[in-house]
Amino acid sequence: MTLPIARATIHAHRGDARVTLTHEQRFLRRKVLTTDAGEAFLADLPETAALDHGDAFVLDDGRLVEVVAAPEPLYEIAGDLARLAWHLGNRHTPCQIEEGRLLIARDHVLGEMIRRLGGRIREVVEPFAPEGGAYGHGRTHGHSH
């Protein structure tokens, strides 16, 4: 016998349960997800959303499932950050911008470009929260923005 699966909406609040998702997994509209404790639920949002660490899904029964940003393999970039960020942005690469460093998903081609431009790279494993699109919240894809 199959039990009905709970549906969810989004709420910004600490949850009763947690779901750990990568940067790509946090971009969704309708998808069955599984909490860290193994409970499945349906994320069924009115439109595609880019979820942030700390957002929460509200289940039909009122429980909250907190979104946790999963640690991911990243490049930590140091050097002339303005110049390096320009080159990464020119390639539409998601980039987390912090004081004194940039973070991008590991990609050997981009890593070689950064090194050729004089940047220094260190491999790290951390949650990834890149900047949203320039014309509002969320992500940009390609040149159609």
CSV table of C-alpha atoms in Angstrom, one decimal:
chain,number,residue,atom,x,y,z
A,1,MET,CA,0.0,0.0,0.0
A,2,THR,CA,1.4,3.4,-1.0
A,3,LEU,CA,0.8,6.3,1.2
A,4,PRO,CA,0.1,9.8,-0.3
A,5,ILE,CA,3.2,11.9,-0.6
A,6,ALA,CA,3.2,15.3,1.2
A,7,ARG,CA,3.3,18.5,-1.0
A,8,ALA,CA,5.4,21.5,-0.1
A,9,THR,CA,5.6,25.3,-0.6
A,10,ILE,CA,8.5,27.6,0.4
A,11,HIS,CA,8.9,29.6,3.7
A,12,ALA,CA,12.0,31.4,5.1
A,13,HIS,CA,12.3,29.7,8.5
A,14,ARG,CA,14.2,27.0,10.4
A,15,GLY,CA,12.7,23.6,9.7
A,16,ASP,CA,11.5,20.6,11.6
A,17,ALA,CA,13.5,18.6,9.1
A,18,ARG,CA,16.3,19.3,6.7
A,19,VAL,CA,17.0,18.7,3.0
A,20,THR,CA,20.6,19.1,1.8
A,21,LEU,CA,20.9,20.2,-1.8
A,22,THR,CA,23.7,21.4,-4.1
A,23,HIS,CA,23.5,24.7,-6.0
A,24,GLU,CA,22.0,23.0,-9.0
A,25,GLN,CA,19.5,21.0,-7.0
A,26,ARG,CA,18.3,24.2,-5.3
A,27,PHE,CA,17.0,25.4,-8.7
A,28,LEU,CA,13.6,23.7,-9.1
A,29,ARG,CA,9.9,24.0,-9.6
A,30,ARG,CA,8.4,20.5,-9.2
A,31,LYS,CA,10.4,17.6,-7.9
A,32,VAL,CA,10.3,14.8,-5.3
A,33,LEU,CA,12.9,15.5,-2.7
A,34,THR,CA,14.1,13.4,0.3
A,35,THR,CA,14.9,14.9,3.7
A,36,ASP,CA,18.2,14.0,5.4
A,37,ALA,CA,16.2,11.6,7.5
A,38,GLY,CA,14.8,9.8,4.5
A,39,GLU,CA,11.3,11.2,4.2
A,40,ALA,CA,10.1,12.0,0.6
A,41,PHE,CA,8.0,15.1,-0.2
A,42,LEU,CA,6.9,16.9,-3.3
A,43,ALA,CA,8.2,20.4,-4.0
A,44,ASP,CA,5.5,21.8,-6.2
A,45,LEU,CA,6.1,25.5,-6.6
A,46,PRO,CA,4.1,28.0,-8.7
A,47,GLU,CA,7.2,28.9,-10.7
A,48,THR,CA,10.9,27.8,-10.9
A,49,ALA,CA,12.8,29.2,-7.9
A,50,ALA,CA,16.4,29.4,-6.8
A,51,LEU,CA,16.4,28.4,-3.2
A,52,ASP,CA,18.8,29.7,-0.7
A,53,HIS,CA,20.4,28.1,2.3
A,54,GLY,CA,17.9,28.7,5.2
A,55,ASP,CA,14.7,28.7,3.1
A,56,ALA,CA,12.2,26.1,4.1
A,57,PHE,CA,9.4,24.1,2.5
A,58,VAL,CA,6.1,24.1,4.2
A,59,LEU,CA,4.5,20.7,4.0
A,60,ASP,CA,0.7,20.2,3.9
A,61,ASP,CA,0.7,19.2,7.5
A,62,GLY,CA,2.5,22.4,8.6
A,63,ARG,CA,5.9,21.0,9.2
A,64,LEU,CA,8.9,22.9,7.8
A,65,VAL,CA,11.8,21.3,5.9
A,66,GLU,CA,14.8,23.6,6.0
A,67,VAL,CA,17.0,23.9,2.9
A,68,VAL,CA,20.7,23.3,3.6
A,69,ALA,CA,23.4,24.2,1.0
A,70,ALA,CA,25.4,21.0,0.5
A,71,PRO,CA,29.2,21.2,0.5
A,72,GLU,CA,30.5,21.0,-3.1
A,73,PRO,CA,33.9,20.8,-4.8
A,74,LEU,CA,34.9,24.4,-5.6
A,75,TYR,CA,37.9,26.5,-6.7
A,76,GLU,CA,38.8,29.3,-4.3
A,77,ILE,CA,40.3,32.0,-6.5
A,78,ALA,CA,42.6,34.8,-5.3
A,79,GLY,CA,44.5,37.5,-7.2
A,80,ASP,CA,43.2,40.4,-9.2
A,81,LEU,CA,39.6,39.6,-8.3
A,82,ALA,CA,38.0,42.4,-10.4
A,83,ARG,CA,39.8,41.2,-13.5
A,84,LEU,CA,39.2,37.5,-12.8
A,85,ALA,CA,35.5,38.1,-12.0
A,86,TRP,CA,35.1,40.0,-15.3
A,87,HIS,CA,36.5,37.0,-17.3
A,88,LEU,CA,34.3,34.5,-15.3
A,89,GLY,CA,31.2,36.7,-15.9
A,90,ASN,CA,32.0,36.9,-19.6
A,91,ARG,CA,31.7,33.1,-19.6
A,92,HIS,CA,28.4,33.2,-17.6
A,93,THR,CA,30.0,31.2,-14.9
A,94,PRO,CA,28.1,31.1,-11.5
A,95,CYS,CA,30.4,32.8,-9.0
A,96,GLN,CA,30.3,33.4,-5.3
A,97,ILE,CA,31.9,36.8,-4.6
A,98,GLU,CA,33.4,37.4,-1.1
A,99,GLU,CA,35.9,39.7,0.4
A,100,GLY,CA,39.3,38.5,-0.8
A,101,ARG,CA,38.2,35.5,-2.9
A,102,LEU,CA,35.9,34.2,-5.6
A,103,LEU,CA,34.3,30.7,-5.5
A,104,ILE,CA,33.3,28.7,-8.7
A,105,ALA,CA,32.5,25.1,-9.4
A,106,ARG,CA,35.6,23.1,-10.3
A,107,ASP,CA,36.2,23.1,-14.0
A,108,HIS,CA,39.7,22.3,-15.4
A,109,VAL,CA,39.2,24.6,-18.4
A,110,LEU,CA,38.2,27.6,-16.2
A,111,GLY,CA,41.0,26.7,-13.8
A,112,GLU,CA,43.6,26.9,-16.5
A,113,MET,CA,42.2,30.2,-17.7
A,114,ILE,CA,42.4,31.7,-14.2
A,115,ARG,CA,46.0,30.5,-13.8
A,116,ARG,CA,46.9,32.0,-17.2
A,117,LEU,CA,45.4,35.3,-16.0
A,118,GLY,CA,47.7,35.2,-12.9
A,119,GLY,CA,45.0,34.0,-10.5
A,120,ARG,CA,45.8,31.5,-7.7
A,121,ILE,CA,43.5,28.5,-7.2
A,122,ARG,CA,42.9,26.4,-4.1
A,123,GLU,CA,40.6,23.4,-4.2
A,124,VAL,CA,38.0,23.6,-1.4
A,125,VAL,CA,34.7,21.8,-0.4
A,126,GLU,CA,32.1,24.2,0.8
A,127,PRO,CA,28.5,25.2,0.3
A,128,PHE,CA,28.1,27.2,-2.9
A,129,ALA,CA,25.9,30.3,-3.0
A,130,PRO,CA,26.8,32.2,-6.2
A,131,GLU,CA,25.4,35.7,-7.1
A,132,GLY,CA,22.0,35.8,-8.6
A,133,GLY,CA,21.2,37.4,-12.0
A,134,ALA,CA,21.8,41.1,-12.6
A,135,TYR,CA,18.2,41.8,-13.4
A,136,GLY,CA,16.6,40.5,-10.2
A,137,HIS,CA,16.8,37.5,-8.0
A,138,GLY,CA,17.6,34.0,-9.2
A,139,ARG,CA,19.9,32.8,-11.9
A,140,THR,CA,20.6,33.8,-15.4
A,141,HIS,CA,21.1,31.3,-18.3
A,142,GLY,CA,22.7,32.2,-21.6
A,143,HIS,CA,22.4,35.6,-23.3
A,144,SER,CA,18.6,35.8,-23.2
A,145,HIS,CA,18.5,37.8,-19.9
